[in-house]
Tab-separated table of C-alpha atoms in Angstrom:
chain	number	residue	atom	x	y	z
A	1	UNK	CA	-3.764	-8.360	7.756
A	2	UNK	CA	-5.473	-6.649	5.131
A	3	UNK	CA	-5.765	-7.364	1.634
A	4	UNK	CA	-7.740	-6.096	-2.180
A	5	UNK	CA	-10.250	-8.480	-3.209
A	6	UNK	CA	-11.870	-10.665	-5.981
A	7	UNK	CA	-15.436	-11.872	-5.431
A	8	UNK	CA	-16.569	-15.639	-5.254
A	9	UNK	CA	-18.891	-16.907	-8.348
A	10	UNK	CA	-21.056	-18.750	-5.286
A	11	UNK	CA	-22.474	-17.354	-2.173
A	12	UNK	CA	-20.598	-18.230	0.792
A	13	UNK	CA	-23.421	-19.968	3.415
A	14	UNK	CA	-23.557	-18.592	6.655
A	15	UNK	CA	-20.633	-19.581	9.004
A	16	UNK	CA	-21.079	-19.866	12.371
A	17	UNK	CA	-18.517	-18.640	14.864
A	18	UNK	CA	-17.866	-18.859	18.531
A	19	UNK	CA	-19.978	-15.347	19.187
A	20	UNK	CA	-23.097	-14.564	17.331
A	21	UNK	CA	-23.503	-16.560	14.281
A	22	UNK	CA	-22.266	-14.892	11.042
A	23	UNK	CA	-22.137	-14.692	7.569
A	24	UNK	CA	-19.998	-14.072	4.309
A	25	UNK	CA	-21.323	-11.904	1.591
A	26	UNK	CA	-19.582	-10.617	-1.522
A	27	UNK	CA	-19.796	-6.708	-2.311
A	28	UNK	CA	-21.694	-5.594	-4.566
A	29	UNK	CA	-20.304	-2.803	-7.237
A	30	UNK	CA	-23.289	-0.816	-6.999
A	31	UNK	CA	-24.604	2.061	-9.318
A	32	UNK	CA	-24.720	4.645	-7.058
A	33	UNK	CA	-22.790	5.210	-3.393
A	34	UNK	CA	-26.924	5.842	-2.102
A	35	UNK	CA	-28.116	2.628	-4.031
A	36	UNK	CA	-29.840	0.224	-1.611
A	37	UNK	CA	-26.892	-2.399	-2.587
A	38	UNK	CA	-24.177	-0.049	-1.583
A	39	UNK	CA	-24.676	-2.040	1.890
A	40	UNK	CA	-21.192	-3.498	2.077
A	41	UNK	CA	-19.244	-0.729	0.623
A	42	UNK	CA	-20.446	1.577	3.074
A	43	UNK	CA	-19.848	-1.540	5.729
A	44	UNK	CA	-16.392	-1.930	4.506
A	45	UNK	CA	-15.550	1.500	5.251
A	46	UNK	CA	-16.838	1.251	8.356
A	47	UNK	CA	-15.241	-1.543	9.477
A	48	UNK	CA	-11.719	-0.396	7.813
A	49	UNK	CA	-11.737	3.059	10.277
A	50	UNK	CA	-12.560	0.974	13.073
A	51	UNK	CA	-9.599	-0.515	12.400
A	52	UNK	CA	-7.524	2.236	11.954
A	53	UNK	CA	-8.644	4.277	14.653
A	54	UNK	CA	-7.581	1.102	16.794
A	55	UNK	CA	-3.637	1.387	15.347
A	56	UNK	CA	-3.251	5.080	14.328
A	57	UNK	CA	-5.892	7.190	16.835
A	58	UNK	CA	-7.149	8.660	13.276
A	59	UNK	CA	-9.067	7.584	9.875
A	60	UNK	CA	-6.382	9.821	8.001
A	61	UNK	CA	-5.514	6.510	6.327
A	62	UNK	CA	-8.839	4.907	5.780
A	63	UNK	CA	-10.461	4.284	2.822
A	64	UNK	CA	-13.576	6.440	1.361
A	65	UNK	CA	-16.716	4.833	-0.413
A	66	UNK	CA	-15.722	6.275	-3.367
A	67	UNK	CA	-12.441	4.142	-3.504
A	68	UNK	CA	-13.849	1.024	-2.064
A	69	UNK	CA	-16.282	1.008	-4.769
A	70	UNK	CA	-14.066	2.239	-7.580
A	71	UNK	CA	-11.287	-0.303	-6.691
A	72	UNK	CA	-13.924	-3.049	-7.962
A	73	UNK	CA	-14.337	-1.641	-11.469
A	74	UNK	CA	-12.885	-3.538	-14.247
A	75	UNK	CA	-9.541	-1.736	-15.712
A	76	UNK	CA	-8.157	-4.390	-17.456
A	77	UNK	CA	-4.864	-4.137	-15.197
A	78	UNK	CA	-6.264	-5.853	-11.849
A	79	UNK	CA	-9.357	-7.651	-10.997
A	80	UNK	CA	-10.292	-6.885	-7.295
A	81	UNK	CA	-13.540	-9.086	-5.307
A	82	UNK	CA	-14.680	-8.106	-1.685
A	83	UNK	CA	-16.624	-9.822	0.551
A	84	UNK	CA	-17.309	-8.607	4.313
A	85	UNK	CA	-18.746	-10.558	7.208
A	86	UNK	CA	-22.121	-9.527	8.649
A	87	UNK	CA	-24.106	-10.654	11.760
A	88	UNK	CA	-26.531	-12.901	10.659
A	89	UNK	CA	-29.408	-11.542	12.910
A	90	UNK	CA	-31.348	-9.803	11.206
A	91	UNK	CA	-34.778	-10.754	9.582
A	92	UNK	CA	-34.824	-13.359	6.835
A	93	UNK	CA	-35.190	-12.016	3.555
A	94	UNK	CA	-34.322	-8.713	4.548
A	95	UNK	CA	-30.263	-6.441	3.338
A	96	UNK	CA	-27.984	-5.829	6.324
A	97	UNK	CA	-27.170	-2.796	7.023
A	98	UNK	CA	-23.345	-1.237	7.193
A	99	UNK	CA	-23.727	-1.145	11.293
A	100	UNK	CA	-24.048	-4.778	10.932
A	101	UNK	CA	-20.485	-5.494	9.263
A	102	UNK	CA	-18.005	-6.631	11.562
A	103	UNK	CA	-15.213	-7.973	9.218
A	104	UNK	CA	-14.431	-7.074	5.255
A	105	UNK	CA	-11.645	-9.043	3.102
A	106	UNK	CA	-10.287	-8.841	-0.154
A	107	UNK	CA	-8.624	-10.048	-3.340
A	108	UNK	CA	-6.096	-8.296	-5.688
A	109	UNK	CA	-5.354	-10.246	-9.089
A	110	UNK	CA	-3.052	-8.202	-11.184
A	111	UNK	CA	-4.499	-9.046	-14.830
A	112	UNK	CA	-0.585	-8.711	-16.583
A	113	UNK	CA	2.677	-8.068	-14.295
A	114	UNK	CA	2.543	-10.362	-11.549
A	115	UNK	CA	-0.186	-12.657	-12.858
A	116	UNK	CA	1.322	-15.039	-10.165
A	117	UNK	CA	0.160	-13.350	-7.313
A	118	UNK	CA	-3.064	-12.266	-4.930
A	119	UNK	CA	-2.724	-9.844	-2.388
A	120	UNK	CA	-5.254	-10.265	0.280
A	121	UNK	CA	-6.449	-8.213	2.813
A	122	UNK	CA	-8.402	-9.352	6.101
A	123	UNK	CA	-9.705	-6.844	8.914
A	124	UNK	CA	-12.120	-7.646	11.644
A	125	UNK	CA	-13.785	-4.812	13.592
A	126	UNK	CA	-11.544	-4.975	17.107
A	127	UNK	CA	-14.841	-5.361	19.094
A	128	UNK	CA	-15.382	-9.052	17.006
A	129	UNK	CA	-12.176	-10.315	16.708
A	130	UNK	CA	-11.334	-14.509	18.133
A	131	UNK	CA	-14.401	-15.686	17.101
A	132	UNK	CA	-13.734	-16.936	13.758
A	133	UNK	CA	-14.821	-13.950	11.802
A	134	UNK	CA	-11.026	-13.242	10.271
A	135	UNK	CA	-10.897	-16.972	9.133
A	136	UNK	CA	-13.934	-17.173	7.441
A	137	UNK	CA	-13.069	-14.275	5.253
A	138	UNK	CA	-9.827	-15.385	4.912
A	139	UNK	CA	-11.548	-18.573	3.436
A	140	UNK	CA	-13.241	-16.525	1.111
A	141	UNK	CA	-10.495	-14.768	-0.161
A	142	UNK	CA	-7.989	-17.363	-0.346
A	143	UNK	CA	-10.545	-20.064	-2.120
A	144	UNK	CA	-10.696	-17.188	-5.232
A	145	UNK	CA	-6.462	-17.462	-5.144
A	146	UNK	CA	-6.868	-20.808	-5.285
A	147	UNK	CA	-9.134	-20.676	-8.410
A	148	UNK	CA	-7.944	-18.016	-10.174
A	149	UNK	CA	-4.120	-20.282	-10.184
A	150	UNK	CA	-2.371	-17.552	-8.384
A	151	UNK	CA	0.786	-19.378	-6.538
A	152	UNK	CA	1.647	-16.707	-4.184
A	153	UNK	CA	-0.430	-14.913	-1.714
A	154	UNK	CA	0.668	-11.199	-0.200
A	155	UNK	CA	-0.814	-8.799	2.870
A	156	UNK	CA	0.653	-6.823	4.848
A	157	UNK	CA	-0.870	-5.822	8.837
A	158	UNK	CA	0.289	-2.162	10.429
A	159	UNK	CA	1.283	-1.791	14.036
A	160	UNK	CA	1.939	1.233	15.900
A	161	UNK	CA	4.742	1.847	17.339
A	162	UNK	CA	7.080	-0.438	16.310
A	163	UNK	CA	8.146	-2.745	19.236
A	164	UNK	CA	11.606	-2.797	20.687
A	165	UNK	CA	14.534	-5.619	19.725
A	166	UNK	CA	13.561	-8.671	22.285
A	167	UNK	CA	11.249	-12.055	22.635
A	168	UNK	CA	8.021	-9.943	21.498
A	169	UNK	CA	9.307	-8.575	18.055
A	170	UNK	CA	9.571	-10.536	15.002
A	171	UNK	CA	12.394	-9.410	12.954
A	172	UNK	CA	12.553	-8.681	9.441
A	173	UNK	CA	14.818	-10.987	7.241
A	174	UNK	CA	16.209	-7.892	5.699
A	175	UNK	CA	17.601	-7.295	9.177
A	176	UNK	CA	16.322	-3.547	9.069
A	177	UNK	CA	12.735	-3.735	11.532
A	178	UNK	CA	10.472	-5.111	13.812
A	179	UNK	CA	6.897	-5.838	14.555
A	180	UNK	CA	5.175	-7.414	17.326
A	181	UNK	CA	5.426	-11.403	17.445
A	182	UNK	CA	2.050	-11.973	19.256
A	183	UNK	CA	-0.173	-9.105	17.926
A	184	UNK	CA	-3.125	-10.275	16.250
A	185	UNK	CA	-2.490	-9.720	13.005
A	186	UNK	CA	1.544	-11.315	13.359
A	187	UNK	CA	-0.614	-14.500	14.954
A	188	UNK	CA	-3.094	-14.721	12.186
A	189	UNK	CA	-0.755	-14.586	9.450
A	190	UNK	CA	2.095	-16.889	11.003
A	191	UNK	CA	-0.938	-19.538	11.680
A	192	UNK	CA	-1.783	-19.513	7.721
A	193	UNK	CA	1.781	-19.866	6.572
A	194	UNK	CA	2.666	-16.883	5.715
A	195	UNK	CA	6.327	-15.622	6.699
A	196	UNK	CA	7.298	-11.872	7.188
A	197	UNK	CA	9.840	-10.674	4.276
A	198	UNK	CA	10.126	-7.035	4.708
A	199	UNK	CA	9.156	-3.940	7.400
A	200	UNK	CA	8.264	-0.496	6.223
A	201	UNK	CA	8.174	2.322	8.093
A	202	UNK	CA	5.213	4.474	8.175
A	203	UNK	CA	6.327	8.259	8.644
A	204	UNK	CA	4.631	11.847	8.784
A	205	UNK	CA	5.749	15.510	7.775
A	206	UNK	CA	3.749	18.039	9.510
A	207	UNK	CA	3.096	20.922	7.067
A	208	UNK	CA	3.947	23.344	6.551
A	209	UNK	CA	7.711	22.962	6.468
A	210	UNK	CA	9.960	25.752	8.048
A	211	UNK	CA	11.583	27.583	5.254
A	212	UNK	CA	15.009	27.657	7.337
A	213	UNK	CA	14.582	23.940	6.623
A	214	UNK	CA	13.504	23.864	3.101
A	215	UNK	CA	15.854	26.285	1.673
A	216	UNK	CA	18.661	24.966	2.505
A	217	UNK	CA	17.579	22.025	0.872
A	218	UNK	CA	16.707	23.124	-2.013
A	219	UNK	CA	19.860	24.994	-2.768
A	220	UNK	CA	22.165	22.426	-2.565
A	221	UNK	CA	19.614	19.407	-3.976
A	222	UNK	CA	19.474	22.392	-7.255
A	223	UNK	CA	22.888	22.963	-7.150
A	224	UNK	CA	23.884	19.593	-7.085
A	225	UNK	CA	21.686	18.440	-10.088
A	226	UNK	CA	23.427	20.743	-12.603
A	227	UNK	CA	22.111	19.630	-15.892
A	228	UNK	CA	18.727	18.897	-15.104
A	229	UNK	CA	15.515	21.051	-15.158
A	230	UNK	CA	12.249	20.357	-12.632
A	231	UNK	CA	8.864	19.957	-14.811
A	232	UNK	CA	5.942	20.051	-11.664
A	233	UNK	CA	2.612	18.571	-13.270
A	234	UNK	CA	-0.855	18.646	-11.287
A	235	UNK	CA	-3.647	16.186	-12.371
A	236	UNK	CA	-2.554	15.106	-15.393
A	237	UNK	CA	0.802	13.558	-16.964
A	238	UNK	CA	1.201	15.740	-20.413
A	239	UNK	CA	1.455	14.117	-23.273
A	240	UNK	CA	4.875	14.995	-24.186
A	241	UNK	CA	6.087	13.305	-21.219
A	242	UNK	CA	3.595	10.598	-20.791
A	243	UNK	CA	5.569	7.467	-22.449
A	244	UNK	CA	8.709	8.450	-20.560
A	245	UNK	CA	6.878	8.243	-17.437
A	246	UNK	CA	5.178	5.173	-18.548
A	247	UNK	CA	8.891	4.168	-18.712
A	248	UNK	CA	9.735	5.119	-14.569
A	249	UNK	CA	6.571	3.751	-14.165
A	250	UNK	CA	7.594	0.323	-15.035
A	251	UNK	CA	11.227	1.118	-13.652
A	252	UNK	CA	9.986	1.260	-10.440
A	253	UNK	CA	8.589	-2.092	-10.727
A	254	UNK	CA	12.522	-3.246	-11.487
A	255	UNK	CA	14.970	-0.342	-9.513
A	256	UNK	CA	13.649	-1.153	-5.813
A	257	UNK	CA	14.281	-4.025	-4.059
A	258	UNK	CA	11.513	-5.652	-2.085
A	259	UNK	CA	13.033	-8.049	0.298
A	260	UNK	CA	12.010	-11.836	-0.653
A	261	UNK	CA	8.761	-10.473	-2.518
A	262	UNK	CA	7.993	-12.816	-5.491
A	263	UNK	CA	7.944	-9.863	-7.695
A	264	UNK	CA	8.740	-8.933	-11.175
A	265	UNK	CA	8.385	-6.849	-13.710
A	266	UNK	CA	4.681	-4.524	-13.725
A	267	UNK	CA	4.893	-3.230	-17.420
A	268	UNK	CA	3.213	0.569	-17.873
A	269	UNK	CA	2.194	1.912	-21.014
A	270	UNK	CA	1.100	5.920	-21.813
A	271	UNK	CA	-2.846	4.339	-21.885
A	272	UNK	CA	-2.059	3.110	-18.341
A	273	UNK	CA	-0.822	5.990	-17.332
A	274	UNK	CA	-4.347	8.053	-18.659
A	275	UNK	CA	-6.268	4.939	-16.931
A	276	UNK	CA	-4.434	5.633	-13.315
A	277	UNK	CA	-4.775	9.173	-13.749
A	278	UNK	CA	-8.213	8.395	-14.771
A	279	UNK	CA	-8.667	6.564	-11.372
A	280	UNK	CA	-7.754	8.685	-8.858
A	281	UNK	CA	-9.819	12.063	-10.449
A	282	UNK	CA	-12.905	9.395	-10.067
A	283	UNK	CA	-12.322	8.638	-6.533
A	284	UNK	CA	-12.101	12.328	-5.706
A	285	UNK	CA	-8.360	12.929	-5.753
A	286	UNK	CA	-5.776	15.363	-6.908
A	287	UNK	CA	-2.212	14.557	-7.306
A	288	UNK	CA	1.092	16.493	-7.530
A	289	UNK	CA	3.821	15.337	-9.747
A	290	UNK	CA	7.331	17.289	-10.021
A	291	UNK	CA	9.873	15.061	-12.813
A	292	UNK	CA	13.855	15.868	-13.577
A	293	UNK	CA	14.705	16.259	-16.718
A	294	UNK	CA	18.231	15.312	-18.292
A	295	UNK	CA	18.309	18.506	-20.176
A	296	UNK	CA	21.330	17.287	-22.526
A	297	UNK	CA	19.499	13.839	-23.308
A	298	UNK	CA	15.640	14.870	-22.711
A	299	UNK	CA	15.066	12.079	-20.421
A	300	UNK	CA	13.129	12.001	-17.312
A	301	UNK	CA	15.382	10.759	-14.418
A	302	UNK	CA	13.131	10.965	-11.517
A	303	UNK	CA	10.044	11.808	-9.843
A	304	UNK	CA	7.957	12.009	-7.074
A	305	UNK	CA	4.240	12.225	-6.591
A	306	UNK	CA	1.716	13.135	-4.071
A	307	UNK	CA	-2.105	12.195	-4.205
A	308	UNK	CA	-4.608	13.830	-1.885
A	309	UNK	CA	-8.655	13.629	-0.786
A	310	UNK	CA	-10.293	16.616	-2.030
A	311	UNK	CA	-13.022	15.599	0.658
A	312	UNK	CA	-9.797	15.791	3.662
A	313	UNK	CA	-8.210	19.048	2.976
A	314	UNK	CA	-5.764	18.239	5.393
A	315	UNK	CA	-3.754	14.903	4.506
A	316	UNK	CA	-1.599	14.003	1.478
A	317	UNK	CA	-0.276	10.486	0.447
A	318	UNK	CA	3.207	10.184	-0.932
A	319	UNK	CA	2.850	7.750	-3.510
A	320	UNK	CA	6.484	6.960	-5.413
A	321	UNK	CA	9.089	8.402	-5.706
A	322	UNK	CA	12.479	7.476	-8.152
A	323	UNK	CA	15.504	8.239	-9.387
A	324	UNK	CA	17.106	5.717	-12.099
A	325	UNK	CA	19.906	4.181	-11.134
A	326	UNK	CA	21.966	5.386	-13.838
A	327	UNK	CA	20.967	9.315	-12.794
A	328	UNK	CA	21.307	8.766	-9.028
A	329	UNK	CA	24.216	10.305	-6.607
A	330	UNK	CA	22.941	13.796	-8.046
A	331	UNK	CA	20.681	14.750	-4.986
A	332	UNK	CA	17.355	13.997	-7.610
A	333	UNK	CA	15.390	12.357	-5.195
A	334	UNK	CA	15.585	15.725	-2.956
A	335	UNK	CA	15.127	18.224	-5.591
A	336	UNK	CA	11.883	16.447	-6.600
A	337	UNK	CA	10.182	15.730	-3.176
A	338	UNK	CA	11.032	19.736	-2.184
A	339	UNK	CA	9.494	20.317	-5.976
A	340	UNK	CA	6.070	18.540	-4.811
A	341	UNK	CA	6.687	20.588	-1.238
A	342	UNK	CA	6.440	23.848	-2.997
A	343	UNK	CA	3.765	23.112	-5.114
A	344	UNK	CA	1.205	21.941	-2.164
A	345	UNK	CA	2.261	24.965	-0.480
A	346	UNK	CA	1.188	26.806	-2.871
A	347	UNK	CA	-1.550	25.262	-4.773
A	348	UNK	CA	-2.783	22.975	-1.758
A	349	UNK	CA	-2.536	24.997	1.503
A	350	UNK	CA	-4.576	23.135	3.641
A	351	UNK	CA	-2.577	20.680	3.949
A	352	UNK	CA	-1.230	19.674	7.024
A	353	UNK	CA	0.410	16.242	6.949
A	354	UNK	CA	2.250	13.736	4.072
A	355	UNK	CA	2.101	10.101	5.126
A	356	UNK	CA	4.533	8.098	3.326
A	357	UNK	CA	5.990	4.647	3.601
A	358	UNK	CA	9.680	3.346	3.213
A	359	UNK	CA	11.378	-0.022	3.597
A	360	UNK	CA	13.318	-0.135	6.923
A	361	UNK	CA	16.594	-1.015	5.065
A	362	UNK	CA	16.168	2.093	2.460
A	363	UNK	CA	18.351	4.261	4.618
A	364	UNK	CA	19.099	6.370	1.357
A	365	UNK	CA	15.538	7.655	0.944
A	366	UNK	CA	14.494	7.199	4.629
A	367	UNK	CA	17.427	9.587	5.409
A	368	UNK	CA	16.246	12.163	2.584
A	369	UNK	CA	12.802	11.893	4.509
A	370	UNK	CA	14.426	12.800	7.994
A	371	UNK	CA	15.976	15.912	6.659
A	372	UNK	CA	12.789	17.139	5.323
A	373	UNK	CA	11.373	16.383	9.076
A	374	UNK	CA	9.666	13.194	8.736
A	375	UNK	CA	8.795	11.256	11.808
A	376	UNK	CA	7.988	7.834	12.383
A	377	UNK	CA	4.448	7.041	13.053
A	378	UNK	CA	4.209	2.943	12.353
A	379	UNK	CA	5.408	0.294	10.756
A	380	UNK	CA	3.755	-2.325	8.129
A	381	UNK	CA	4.735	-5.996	7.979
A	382	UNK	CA	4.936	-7.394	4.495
A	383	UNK	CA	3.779	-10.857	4.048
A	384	UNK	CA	4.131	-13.373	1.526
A	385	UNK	CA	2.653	-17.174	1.576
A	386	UNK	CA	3.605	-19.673	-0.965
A	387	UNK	CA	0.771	-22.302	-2.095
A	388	UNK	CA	0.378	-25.275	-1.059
A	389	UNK	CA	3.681	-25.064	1.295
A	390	UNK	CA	3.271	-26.773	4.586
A	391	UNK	CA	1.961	-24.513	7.425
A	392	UNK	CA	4.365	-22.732	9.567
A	393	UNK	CA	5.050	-22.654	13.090
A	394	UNK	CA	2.990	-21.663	16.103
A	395	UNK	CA	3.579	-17.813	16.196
A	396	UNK	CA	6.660	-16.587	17.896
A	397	UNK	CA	10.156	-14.586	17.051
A	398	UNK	CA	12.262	-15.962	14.571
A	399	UNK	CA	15.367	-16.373	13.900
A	400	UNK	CA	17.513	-12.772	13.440
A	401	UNK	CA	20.801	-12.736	11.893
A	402	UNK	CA	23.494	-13.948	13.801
A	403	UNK	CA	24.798	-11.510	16.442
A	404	UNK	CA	27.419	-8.898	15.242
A	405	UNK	CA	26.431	-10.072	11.472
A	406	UNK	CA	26.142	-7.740	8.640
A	407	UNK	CA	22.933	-8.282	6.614
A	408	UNK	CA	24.393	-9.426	2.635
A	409	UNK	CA	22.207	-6.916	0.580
A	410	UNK	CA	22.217	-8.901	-1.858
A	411	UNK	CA	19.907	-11.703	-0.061
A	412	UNK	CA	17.947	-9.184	0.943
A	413	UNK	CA	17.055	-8.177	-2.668
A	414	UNK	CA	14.068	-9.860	-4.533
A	415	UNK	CA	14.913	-11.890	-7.453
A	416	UNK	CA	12.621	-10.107	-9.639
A	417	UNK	CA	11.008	-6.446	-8.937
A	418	UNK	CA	8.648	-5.396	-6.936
A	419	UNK	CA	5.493	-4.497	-5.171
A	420	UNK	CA	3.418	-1.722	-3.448
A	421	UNK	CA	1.809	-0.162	-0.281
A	422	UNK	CA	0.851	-2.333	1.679
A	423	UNK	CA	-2.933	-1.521	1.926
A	424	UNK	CA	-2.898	1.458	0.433
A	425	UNK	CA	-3.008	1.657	-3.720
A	426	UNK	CA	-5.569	0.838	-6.416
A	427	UNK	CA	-4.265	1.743	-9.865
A	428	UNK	CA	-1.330	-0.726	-9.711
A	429	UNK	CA	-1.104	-4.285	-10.133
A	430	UNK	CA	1.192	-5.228	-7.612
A	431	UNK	CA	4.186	-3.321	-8.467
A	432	UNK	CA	7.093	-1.726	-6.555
A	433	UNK	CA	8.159	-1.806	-3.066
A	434	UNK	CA	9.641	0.710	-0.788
A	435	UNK	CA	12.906	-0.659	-0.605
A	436	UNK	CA	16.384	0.129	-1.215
A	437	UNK	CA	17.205	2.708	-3.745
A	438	UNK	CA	15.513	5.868	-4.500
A	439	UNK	CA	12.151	4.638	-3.632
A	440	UNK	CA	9.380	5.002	-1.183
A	441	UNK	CA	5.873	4.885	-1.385
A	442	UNK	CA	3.335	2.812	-0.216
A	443	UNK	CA	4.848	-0.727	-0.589
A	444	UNK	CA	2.974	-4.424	-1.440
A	445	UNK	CA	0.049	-2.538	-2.581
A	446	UNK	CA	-2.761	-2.973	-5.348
A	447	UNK	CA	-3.731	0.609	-5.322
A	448	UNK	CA	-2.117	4.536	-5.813
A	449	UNK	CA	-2.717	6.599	-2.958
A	450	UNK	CA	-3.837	4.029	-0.416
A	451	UNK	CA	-3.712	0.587	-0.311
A	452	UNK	CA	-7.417	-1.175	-1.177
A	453	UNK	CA	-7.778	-3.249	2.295
């Protein structure tokens, strides 16, 4: 599991553990990425491509310093705490070092959507995991939940691949994906109460694409959405458009199911909109957004956007993409995403690779993805505990639907909105999912462009 963060008011005593004893520690926001104090950012990171190396083979996903630190500023939208665990060996009186940080957690509290809800993230270094390390963090984290009145607790843990049907996957509820039933990070959330509600599948495009697959594309997508006119914007949303995006913005919080996620709606205004953009130029990102215009009406009807690294030349995030529901069965959702194709080809050429994420029952967008020559690469579990609910069972599969049944869509959709990816996006407060619909993203996250774990 792996979760955003909100930092105790105390601090925590050391806890000792079945290996080498071990401590909790909040992170610091510290003035400068080289400031003595920057410790546990720089520990975080560590610990977070550790991680990642262990599920993907790469850090392509892992978070920067730059992001760990700037997802603990104060935005007024989300308040975000971290703590990370560090070997308590080393001289009294003296700061750890990052090389001694063997587990980081954290707390998301979205400050106006969603004020019901923390999203928590817990990752132990693979080399100190069963010795207590995840559960003291976990304390941590979910003692701030606790305080802060939050009633419903989210996270979300990645596996690669994503098992076969059988006794050792754990099916989703949606009845669209799988992930292992006695992984780690299935076991560690199923102990705590949490129950899975919804699978994404993590995908790649290797870039660039093949034009004998892109133009094909993007002559029908064009001539299909007759009546509407592509604006591509990079960095910035102009200020002509900016409350109409504010607008999708919040649609996207409302259009996409998200499975049993305890979601509603994540309001956006245009000074939210500057604050995100705001965001991701101060973590030392770019990002690529192409919109459709209604020409008769003047409204935007979809989008799609792209954020990238300027420090890894080489990988792009798909962050959301949507096409209202009132505008859809015009091929929008293509003629954007080949939009945002075109314009990293030609303003971006380094890159090599878009990761993007995509509920396992969104076969409308997932199959818009395959065309373009996505492949699978992972898949995220998205979990949701309720407070104060009894514990659940001992880890193990449960239930699927019945053999030969048809999943009723409309149990599989939330009662109210959404959320975002998984452990990948800052600038939200937990808003949409990547679920049915013309949607996908990073879902059941706190953060644009990856998720803050």
């Amino acid at each position: 599991m792996t979760a955003p963060q909100a930092g105790p008011t105390t601090r925590p005593t050391p806890t000792t553990t079945a290996g080498p004893r071990v401590r909790v520690e909040p992170v610091a926001v510290p003035a400068s990425l080289d400031a003595p104090d920057a410790w546990g950012v720089h520990g975080t990171v560590r610990v977070g491509d550790a991680i990642d190396r262990a599920i993907y083979g790469h850090t392509d996903l892992a978070l920067d310093a730059a992001t760990v630190a700037g997802s603990m500023a104060s935005t007024g939208y989300r308040r975000v705490v971290r703590w990370v665990a560090v070997l308590d060996d080393a001289p009294h009186g003296t700061a750890p070092r990052p090389e001694d940080v063997v587990g980081r957690s954290m707390v998301a509290l979205p400050q106006q959507g969603n004020t019901h809800v923390a999203v928590v993230y817990v990752g132990v270094d693979p080399d100190h995991r069963r010795r207590g390390v995840g559960a003291a963090l976990w304390d941590a984290a979910l003692e701030v939940a606790r305080a802060e009145g939050r009633r419903v607790v989210m996270s979300d843990s990645s596996f690669a691949p994503e098992p076969p049907p059988g006794p050792d996957a754990l099916e989703a509820p949606t009845g669209s994906g799988r992930v292992p039933a006695h992984d780690d990070g299935t076991t560690f959330a199923l102990r705590r109460g949490f129950t899975l509600e919804q699978v994404l599948r993590h995908s790649v495009l290797d870039l660039p694409v093949a034009p004998d697959v892109l133009d094909p594309l993007r002559a029908t997508a064009t001539e299909r959405a007759d009546g509407y006119r592509v604006h591509v914007w990079t960095d910035e949303v102009p200020e002509e458009w900016i409350d109409q995006f504010a607008t999708l913005e919040t649609r996207m919080s409302t259009d996409a199911p998200s499975g049993g996620l305890d979601l509603a709606e994540d309001p956006w205004d245009a000074e939210r909109v500057r604050t995100a953009s705001r965001e991701i130029h101060a973590r030392g990102q770019g990002y690529v957004i192409a919109a459709a215009e209604h020409a008769a009406s003047g409204t935007l009807a979809a989008f799609s956007m792209v954020a990238y690294p300027h420090d890894r030349p080489e990988v792009v995030f798909q962050e959301d993409t949507l096409v209202l529901r009132e505008h859809r069965g015009r091929s929008l959702g293509m003629l954007v995403k080949v939009a945002v194709l075109d314009e990293l080809a030609r303003a971006r050429p380094s890159s090599r690779r878009v990761h993007t994420w995509n509920a396992q029952e969104n076969a409308h967008m997932l199959a818009i993805n395959v065309a373009l020559g996505f492949a699978p690469a992972s898949v995220d579990a998205e979990w949701q505990l309720v407070l104060d609910a009894p514990p659940g069972p001992e880890p193990g599969p449960q239930p699927g639907p019945e053999p030969g049944a048809t999943p009723d869509p409309e149990a599989a959709a939330p009662s109210a909105a959404q959320r975002m990816p998984s452990r990948k996006r800052i600038t939200r407060s937990v808003t949409s999912a990547a679920a049915s619909g013309s949607y996908d993203g990073r879902l059941g996250s706190v953060n644009r462009c990856r998720s803050p774990g």
